[in-house]
Coordinates of C-alpha atoms in Angstrom, one line a residue:
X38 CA 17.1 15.8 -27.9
X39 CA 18.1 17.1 -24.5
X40 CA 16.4 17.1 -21.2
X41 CA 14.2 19.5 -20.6
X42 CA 14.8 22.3 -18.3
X43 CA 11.1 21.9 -16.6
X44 CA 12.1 18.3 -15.8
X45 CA 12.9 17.3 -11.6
X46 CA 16.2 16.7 -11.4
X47 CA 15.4 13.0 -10.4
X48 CA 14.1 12.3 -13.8
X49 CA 16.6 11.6 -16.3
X50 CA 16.8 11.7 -19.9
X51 CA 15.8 7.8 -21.7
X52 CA 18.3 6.5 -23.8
X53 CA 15.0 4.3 -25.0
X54 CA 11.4 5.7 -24.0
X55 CA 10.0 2.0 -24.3
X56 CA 12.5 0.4 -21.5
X57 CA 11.2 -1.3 -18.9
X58 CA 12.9 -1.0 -15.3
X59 CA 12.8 -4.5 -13.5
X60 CA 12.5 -3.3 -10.1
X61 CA 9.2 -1.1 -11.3
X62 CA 7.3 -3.4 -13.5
X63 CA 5.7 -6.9 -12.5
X64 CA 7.8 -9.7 -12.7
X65 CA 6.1 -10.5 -16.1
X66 CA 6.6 -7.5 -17.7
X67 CA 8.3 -8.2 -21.0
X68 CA 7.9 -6.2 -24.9
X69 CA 6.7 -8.8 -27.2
X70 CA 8.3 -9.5 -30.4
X71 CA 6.0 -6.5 -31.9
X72 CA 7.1 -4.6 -28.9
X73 CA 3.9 -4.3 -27.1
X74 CA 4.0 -4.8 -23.4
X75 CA 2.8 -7.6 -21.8
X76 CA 2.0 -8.9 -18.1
X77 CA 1.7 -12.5 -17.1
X78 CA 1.5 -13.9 -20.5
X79 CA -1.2 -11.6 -22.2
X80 CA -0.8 -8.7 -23.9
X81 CA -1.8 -5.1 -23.0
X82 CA -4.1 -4.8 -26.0
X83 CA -5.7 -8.2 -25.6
X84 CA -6.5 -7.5 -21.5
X85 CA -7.9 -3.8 -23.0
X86 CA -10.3 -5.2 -26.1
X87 CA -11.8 -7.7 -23.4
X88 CA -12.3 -5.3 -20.6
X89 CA -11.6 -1.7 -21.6
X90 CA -9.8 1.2 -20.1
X91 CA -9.1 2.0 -17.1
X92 CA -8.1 -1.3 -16.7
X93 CA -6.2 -2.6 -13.1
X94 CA -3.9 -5.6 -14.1
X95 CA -2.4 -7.9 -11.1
X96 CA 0.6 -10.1 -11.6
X97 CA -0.8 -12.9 -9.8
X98 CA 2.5 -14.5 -9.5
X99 CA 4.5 -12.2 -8.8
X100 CA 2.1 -11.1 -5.7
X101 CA 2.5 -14.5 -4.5
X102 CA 6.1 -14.9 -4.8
X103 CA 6.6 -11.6 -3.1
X104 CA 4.4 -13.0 -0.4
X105 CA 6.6 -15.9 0.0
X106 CA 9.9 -14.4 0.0
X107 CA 8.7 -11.5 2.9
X108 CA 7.9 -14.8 4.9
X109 CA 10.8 -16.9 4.0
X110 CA 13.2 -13.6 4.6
X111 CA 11.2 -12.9 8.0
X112 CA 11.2 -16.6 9.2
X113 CA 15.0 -17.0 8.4
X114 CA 16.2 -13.9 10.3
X115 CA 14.3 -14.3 13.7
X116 CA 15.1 -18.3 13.5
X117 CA 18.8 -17.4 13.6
X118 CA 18.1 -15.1 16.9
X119 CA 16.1 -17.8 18.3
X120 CA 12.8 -16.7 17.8
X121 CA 10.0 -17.1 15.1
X122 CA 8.3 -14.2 13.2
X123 CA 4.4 -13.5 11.6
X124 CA 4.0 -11.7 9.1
X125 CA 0.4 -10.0 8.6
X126 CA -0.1 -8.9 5.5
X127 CA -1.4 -5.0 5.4
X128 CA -4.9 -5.7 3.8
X129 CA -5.7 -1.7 3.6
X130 CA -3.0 -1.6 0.4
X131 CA -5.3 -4.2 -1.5
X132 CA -7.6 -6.2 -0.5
X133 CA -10.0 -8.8 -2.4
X134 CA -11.5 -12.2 -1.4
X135 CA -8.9 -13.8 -4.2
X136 CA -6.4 -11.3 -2.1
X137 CA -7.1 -13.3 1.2
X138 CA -6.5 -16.8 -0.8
X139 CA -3.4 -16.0 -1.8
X140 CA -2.2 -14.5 1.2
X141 CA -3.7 -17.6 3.3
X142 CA -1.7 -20.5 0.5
X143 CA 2.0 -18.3 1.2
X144 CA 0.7 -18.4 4.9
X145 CA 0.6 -14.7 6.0
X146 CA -1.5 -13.8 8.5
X147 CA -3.8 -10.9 7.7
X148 CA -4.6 -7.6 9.0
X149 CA -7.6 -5.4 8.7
X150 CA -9.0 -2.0 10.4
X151 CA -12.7 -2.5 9.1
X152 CA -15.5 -4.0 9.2
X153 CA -15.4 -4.0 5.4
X154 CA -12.2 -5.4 5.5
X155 CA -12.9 -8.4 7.9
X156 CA -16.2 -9.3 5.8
X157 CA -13.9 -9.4 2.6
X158 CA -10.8 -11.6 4.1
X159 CA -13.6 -14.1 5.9
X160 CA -15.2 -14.3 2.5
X161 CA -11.5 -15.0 1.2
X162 CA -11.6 -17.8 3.4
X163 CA -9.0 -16.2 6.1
X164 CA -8.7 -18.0 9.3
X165 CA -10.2 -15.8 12.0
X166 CA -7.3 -16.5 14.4
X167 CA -4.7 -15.7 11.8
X168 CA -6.4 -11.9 11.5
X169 CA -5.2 -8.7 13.2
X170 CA -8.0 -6.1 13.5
X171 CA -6.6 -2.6 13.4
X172 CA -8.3 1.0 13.8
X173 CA -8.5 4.2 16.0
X174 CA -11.9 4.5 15.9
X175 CA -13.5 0.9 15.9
X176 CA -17.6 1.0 16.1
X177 CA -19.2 -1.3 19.2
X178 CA -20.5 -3.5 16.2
X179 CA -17.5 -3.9 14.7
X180 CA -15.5 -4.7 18.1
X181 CA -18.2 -7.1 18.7
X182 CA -17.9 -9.1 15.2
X183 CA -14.5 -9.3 15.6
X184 CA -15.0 -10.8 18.7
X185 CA -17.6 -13.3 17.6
X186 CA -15.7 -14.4 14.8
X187 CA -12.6 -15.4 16.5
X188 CA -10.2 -12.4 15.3
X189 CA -7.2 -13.4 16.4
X190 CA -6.1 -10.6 18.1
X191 CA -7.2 -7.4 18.4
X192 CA -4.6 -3.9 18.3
X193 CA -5.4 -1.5 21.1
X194 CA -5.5 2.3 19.7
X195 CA -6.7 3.7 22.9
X196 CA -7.3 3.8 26.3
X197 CA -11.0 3.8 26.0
X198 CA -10.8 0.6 24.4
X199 CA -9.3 -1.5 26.1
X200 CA -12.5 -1.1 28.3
X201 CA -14.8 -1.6 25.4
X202 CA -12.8 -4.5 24.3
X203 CA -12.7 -6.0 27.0
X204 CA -16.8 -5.4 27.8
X205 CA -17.3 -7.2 24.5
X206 CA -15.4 -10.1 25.4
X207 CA -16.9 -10.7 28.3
X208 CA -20.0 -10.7 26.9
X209 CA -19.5 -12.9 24.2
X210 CA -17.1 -15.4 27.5
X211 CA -13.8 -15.1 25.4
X212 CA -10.3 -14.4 26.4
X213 CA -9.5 -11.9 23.6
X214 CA -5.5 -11.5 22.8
X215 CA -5.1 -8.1 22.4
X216 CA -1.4 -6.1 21.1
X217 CA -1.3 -1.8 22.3
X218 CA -0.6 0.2 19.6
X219 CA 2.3 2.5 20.8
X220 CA 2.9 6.1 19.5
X221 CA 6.9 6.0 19.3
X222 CA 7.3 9.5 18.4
X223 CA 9.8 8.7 15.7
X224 CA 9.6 11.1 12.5
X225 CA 9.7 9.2 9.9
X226 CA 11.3 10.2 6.6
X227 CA 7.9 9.9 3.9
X228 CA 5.0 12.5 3.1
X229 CA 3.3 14.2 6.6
X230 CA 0.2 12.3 5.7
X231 CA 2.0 8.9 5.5
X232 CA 3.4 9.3 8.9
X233 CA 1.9 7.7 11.7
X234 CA 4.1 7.9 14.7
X235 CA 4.4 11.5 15.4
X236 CA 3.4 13.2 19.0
X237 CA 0.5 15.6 16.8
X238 CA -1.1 12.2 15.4
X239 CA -4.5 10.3 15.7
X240 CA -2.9 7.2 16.2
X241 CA -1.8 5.3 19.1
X242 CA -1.0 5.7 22.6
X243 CA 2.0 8.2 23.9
X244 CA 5.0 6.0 24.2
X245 CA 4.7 7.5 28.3
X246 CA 1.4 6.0 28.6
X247 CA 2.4 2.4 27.4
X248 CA 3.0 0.8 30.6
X249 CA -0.1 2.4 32.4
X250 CA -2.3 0.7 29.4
X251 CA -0.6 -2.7 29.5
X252 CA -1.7 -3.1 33.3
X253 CA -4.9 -1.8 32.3
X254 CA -4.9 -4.8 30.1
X255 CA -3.4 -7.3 32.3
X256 CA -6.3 -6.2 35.0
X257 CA -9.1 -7.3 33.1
X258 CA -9.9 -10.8 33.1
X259 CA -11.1 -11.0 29.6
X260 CA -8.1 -9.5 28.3
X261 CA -5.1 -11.4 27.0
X262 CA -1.6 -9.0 26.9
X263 CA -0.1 -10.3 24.1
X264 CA 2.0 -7.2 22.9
X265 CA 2.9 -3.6 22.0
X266 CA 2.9 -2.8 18.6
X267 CA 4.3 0.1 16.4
X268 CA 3.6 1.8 12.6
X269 CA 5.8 4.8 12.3
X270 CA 4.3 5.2 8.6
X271 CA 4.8 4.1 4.5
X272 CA 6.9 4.2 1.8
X273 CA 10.1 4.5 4.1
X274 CA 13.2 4.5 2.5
X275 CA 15.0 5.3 5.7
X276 CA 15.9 2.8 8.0
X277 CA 17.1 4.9 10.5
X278 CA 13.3 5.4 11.8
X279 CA 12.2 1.5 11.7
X280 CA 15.9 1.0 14.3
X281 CA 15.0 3.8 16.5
X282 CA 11.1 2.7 17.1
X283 CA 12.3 -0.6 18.1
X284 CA 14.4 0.6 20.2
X285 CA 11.8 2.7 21.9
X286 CA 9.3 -0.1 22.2
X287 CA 12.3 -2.6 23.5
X288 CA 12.5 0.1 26.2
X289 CA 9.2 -0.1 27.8
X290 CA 9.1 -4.1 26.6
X291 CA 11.6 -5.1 28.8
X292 CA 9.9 -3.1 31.5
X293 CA 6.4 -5.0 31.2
X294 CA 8.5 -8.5 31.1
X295 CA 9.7 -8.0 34.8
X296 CA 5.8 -7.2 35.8
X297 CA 4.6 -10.2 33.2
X298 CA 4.2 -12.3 29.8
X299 CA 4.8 -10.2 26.7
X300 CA 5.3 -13.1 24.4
X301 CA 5.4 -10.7 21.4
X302 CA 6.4 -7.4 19.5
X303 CA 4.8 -6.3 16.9
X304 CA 6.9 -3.8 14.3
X305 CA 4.5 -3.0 12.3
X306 CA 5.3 -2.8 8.8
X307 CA 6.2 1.1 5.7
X308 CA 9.3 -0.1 3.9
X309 CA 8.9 1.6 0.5
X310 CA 9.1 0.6 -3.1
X311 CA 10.8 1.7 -6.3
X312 CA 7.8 3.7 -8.0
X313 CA 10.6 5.4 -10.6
X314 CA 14.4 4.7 -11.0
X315 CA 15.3 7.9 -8.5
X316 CA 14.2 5.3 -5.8
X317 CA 16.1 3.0 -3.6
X318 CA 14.0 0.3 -2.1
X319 CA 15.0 -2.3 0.8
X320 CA 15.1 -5.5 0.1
X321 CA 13.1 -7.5 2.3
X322 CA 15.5 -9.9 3.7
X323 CA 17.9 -6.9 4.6
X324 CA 15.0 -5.2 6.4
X325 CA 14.3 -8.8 8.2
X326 CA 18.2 -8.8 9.3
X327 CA 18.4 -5.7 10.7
X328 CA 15.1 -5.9 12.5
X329 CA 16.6 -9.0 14.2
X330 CA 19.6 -7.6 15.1
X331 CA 18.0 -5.1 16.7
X332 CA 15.8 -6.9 18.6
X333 CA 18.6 -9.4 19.4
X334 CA 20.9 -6.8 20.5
X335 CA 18.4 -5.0 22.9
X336 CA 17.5 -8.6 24.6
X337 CA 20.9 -9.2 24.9
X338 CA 21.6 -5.5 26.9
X339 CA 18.3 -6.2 28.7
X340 CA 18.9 -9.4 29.7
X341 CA 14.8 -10.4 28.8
X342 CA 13.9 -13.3 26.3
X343 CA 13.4 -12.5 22.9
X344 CA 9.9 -11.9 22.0
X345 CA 8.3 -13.5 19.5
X346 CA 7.8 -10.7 16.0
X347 CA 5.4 -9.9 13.8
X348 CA 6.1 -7.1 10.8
X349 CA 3.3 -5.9 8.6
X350 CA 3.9 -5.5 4.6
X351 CA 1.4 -4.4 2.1
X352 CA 3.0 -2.6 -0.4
X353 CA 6.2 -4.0 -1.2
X354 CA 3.8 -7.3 -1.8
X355 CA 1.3 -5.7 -3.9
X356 CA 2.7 -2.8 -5.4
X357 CA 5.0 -3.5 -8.2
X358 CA 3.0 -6.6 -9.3
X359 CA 0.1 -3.9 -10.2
X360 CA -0.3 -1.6 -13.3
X361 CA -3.0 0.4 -15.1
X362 CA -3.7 0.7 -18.4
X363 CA -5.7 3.8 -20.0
X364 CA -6.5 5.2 -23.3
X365 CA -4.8 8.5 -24.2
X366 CA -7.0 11.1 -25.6
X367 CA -6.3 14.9 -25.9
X368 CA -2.7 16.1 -25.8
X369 CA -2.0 19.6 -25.3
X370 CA 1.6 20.8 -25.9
X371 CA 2.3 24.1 -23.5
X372 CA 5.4 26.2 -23.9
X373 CA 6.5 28.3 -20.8
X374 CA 8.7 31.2 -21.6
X375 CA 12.1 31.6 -19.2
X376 CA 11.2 33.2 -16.8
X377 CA 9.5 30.2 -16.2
X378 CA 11.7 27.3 -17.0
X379 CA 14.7 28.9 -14.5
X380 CA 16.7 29.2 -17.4
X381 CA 17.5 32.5 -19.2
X382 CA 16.7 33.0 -23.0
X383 CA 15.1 29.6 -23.1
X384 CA 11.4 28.5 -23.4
X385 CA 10.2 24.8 -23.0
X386 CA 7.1 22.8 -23.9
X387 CA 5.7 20.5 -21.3
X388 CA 3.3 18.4 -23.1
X389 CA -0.1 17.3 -20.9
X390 CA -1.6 13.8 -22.6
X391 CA -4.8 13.2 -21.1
X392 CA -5.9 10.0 -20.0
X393 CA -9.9 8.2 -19.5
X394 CA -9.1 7.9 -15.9
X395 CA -7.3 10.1 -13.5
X396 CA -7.7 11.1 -9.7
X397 CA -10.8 9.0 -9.3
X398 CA -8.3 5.7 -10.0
X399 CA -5.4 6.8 -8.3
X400 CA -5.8 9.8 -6.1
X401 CA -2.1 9.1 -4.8
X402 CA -0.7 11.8 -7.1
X403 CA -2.9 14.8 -5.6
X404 CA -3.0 12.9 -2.1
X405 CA 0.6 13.2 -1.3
X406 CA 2.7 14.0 -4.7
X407 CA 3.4 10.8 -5.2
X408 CA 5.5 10.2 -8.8
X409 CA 4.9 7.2 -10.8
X410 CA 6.3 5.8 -14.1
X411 CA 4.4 5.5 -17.1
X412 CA 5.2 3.8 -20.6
X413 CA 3.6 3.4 -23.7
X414 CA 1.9 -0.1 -24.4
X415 CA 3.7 0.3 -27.9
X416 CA 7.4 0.9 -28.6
X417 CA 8.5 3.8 -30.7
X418 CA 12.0 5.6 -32.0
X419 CA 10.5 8.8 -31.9
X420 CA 13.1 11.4 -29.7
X421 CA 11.2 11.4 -25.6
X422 CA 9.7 14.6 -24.8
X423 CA 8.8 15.8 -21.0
X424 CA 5.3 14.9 -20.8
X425 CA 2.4 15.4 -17.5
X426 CA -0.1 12.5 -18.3
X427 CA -3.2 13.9 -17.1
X428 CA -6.4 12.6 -16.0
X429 CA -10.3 13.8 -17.0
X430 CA -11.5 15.1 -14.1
X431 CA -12.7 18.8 -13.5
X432 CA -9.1 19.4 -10.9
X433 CA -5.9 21.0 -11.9
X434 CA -4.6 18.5 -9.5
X435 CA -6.0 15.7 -11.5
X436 CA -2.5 14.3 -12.4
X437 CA -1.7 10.4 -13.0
X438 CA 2.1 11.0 -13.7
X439 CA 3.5 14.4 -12.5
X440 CA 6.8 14.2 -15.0
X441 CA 8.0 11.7 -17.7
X442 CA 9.6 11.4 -21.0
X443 CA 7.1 9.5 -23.7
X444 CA 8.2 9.4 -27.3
X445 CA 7.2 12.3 -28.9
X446 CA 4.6 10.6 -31.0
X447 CA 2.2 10.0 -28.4
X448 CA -1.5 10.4 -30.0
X449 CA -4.9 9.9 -28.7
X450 CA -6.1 6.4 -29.0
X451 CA -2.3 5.1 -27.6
X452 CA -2.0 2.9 -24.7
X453 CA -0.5 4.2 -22.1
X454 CA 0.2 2.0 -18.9
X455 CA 1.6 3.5 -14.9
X456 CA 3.8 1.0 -13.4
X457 CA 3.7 0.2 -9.3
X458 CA -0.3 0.9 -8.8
X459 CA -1.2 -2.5 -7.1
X460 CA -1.2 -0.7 -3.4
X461 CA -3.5 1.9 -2.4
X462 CA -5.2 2.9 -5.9
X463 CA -8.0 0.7 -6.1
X464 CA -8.5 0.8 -2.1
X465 CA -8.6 4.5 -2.4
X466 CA -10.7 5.2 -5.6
X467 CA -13.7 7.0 -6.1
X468 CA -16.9 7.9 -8.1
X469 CA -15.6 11.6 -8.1
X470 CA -17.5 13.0 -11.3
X471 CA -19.6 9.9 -11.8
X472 CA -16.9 7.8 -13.0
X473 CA -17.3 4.0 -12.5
X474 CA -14.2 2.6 -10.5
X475 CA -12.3 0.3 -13.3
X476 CA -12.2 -3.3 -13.1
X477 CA -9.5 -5.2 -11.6
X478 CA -8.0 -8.4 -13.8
X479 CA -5.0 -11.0 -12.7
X480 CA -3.0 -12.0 -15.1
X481 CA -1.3 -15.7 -14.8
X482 CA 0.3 -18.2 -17.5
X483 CA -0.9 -16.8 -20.6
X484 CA -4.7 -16.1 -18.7
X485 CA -6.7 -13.3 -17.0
X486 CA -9.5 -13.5 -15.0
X487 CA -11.6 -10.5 -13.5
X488 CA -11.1 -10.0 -9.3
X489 CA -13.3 -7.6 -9.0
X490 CA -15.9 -6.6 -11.7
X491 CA -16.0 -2.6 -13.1
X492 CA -18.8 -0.6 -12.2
X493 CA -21.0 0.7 -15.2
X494 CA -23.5 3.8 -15.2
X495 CA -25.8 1.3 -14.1
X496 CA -23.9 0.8 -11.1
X497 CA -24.0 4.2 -10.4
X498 CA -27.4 4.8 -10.8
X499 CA -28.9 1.8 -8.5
X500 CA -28.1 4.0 -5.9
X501 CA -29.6 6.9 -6.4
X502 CA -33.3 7.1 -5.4
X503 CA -34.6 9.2 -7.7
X504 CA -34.1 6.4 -10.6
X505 CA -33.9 3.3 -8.5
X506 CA -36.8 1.5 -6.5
X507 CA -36.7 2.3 -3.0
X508 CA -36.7 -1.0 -0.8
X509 CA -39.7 -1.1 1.5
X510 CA -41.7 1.6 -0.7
X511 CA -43.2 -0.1 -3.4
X512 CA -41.8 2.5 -5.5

């Protein structure tokens, strides 16, 4: 067999179909002696006859260790510049109560931009003061429960709030410590919707406003300046952007340093991670060097103190340590003629395997073309063929995998299982065709245990008034 001509060029031919690339897969992942994959001890088929398919399946251990080495690699780095570093971890990319635990035992802080998300890490057990609250468009109520509850500090999106901020504070006779989110202006290299620092952008405040904001700050008495803080987006593989945002924000730092405290900078957080082998992910403790020497070097030219850091990882900790595991069903070979395939005189069969899940699971795919790698649970010497793994929702852009080689002997009732879908598919799924959103397992040691339950047509149902007693009616 040879590639095939409707493959990307980033996608290369398998020598073997069944391998399993390291730097995708949990640090678990391994084939069993029968060749079926297996995460954290238990195997694929095990985890699916106890909870079924879809099926989200966490290596528990490797989340944690990732957790540990972004704060070792973060902590090492600024100690040798003379400073210490905090590292929030980016609870929008996953976040349960068991989620807070384990972020709370490696010793991140946390950071949230709901009121959801707050209710979930305080149910996790978070420390209130070890919380960042995010969002552009906080609610009254939710400024005020962060407030009540402690929330360590509190990231400025706007103007208008640091008046409402500080309102609330002074209501509820607090100090709050508050950071200002800065719009850099930096174009990041990633998908238009994953940037978050360009001028034509929802988020933040115009790098030429920063200084007018901070002594907006500084003049309310409930108001503690701790900060500015930048995001210039995810899944970055460039690190050209992160150097020349913190250079930006070093810029108007130093200025706010000869006018007052500014303790800390806030970096904010979009390295990327290896979702196929075409990717080239940082390394944590090389993005922790050359944050500090950047930060080292501008002090030095400034002649300011170095600030105190913080940095803001979700993915790279939850990301790879996540897969999902569905049941194939219908497979539908489809052979385009040439003038199709780009290449003269020759046809080629793309074939689409359907899956029992799809956009409503991970909507990543259709939300910004995002590729993923996908495997069968079982091994097989059949030759690979270029496959679209599909899901069963009524959209042509209801696509799980855009391109990958399977073995060509693929059938319905397989196991097939996407690598790298711990961030931002469960926190982004839907009931889109009445689809109940799939369970969530860990898997540790040889053991799983369910984080967050699956929702049956029940579920769905108890909603909807028409079959469910409305509260307060008597009917």
């Amino acid at each position: 067999m040879s590639e095939n001509p409707l493959a990307p060029q980033r996608l290369r031919f398998p020598s073997d179909p069944s391998a399993l690339e390291a730097r995708i897969w949990p640090a678990s992942a391994t084939r069993t002696d029968d060749g079926e994959l297996a995460v954290g001890g238990v195997s694929a088929s095990d985890l699916v006859l106890q909870y079924g398919t879809p099926l989200y399946v966490v290596d528990e251990r490797d989340v944690q260790s990732r957790a540990v080495r972004v704060r070792n690699a973060f902590t090492e780095a600024f100690e040798r510049i003379g400073t210490r570093a905090h590292v929030y971890y980016a609870g929008k990319a996953f976040l349960t109560t068991h989620v807070a635990a384990w972020m709370a035992e490696a010793d991140l802080r946390l950071d949230v931009c709901t009121g959801g998300e707050l209710a979930v890490a305080l149910a996790g057990g978070a420390d209130p003061a070890m919380l960042g609250f995010h969002g552009n468009d906080k609610s009254d109520a939710e400024i005020a429960r962060a407030v009540e509850v402690g929330v360590g500090t509190i990231v400025l999106d706007s103007h208008e709030e640091v008046r409402r901020v500080a309102r609330a504070a002074a209501e509820a006779g607090i100090v709050q410590r508050v950071r200002i989110r800065i719009n850099s202006g930096v174009h990041a290299s990633t998908h238009d919707y994953l940037a978050t620092a360009r001028e034509d952008q929802k988020f933040g405040i115009p790098l030429s406003e920063a200084v007018d904001a901070a002594e907006a700050v500084r003049a309310e008495p409930s108001l503690a300046f701790v900060g500015l803080h930048s995001h210039i987006g995810s899944q970055i593989f460039d690190e050209s952007g992160f150097r020349e945002a913190a250079r930006r924000l070093m810029d108007v730092h130093a200025t706010l340093v000869a006018s007052g405290p500014v303790p800390e900078l806030n970096l904010g957080g979009g390295w990327g991670i290896d979702y196929t082998e075409a990717d080239s992910a940082f390394e944590p403790e090389d993005v922790a060097d050359a944050l500090a020497t950047i930060v080292a070097e501008a002090c030095a030219e400034r002649d300011i103190p170095v600030p105190e850091v913080a940095v803001e990882p979700g993915r790279y900790i939850v990301g790879p340590p996540g897969i999902t595991l569905y049941r194939v069903g219908t497979i539908k070979p489809v052979t385009l003629p040439d003038d199709q395939t780009g290449v003269p005189g020759v046809s080629a069969t793309r074939t689409y395997v359907s899956v029992d899940g799809g956009m409503s699971d991970n909507v990543r795919p259709a939300l910004y073309g995002a590729d993923y790698t996908a495997r069968l649970v079982r091994t097989s010497d059949a030759p690979a063929v270029l496959t679209r793994v599909v899901g069963k929702h009524c959209e042509s852009g209801d696509v799980v995998v855009n391109d990958e080689y399977l073995p060509g002997d693929v059938q319905r009732g397989d196991l097939l299982a996407v690598a790298a879908t711990g961030a931002y598919c469960w926190s982004l799924a839907s009931n889109y065709n009445h689809v109940g959103r799939p369970p969530v397992v860990a898997v540790a040691d040889g053991a799983a245990r369910i984080l967050v339950r699956g929702e049956s047509i029940d579920d769905l149902l108890a909603r909807d008034t028409g079959v469910a007693p409305v509260p307060g009616t008597g009917r």
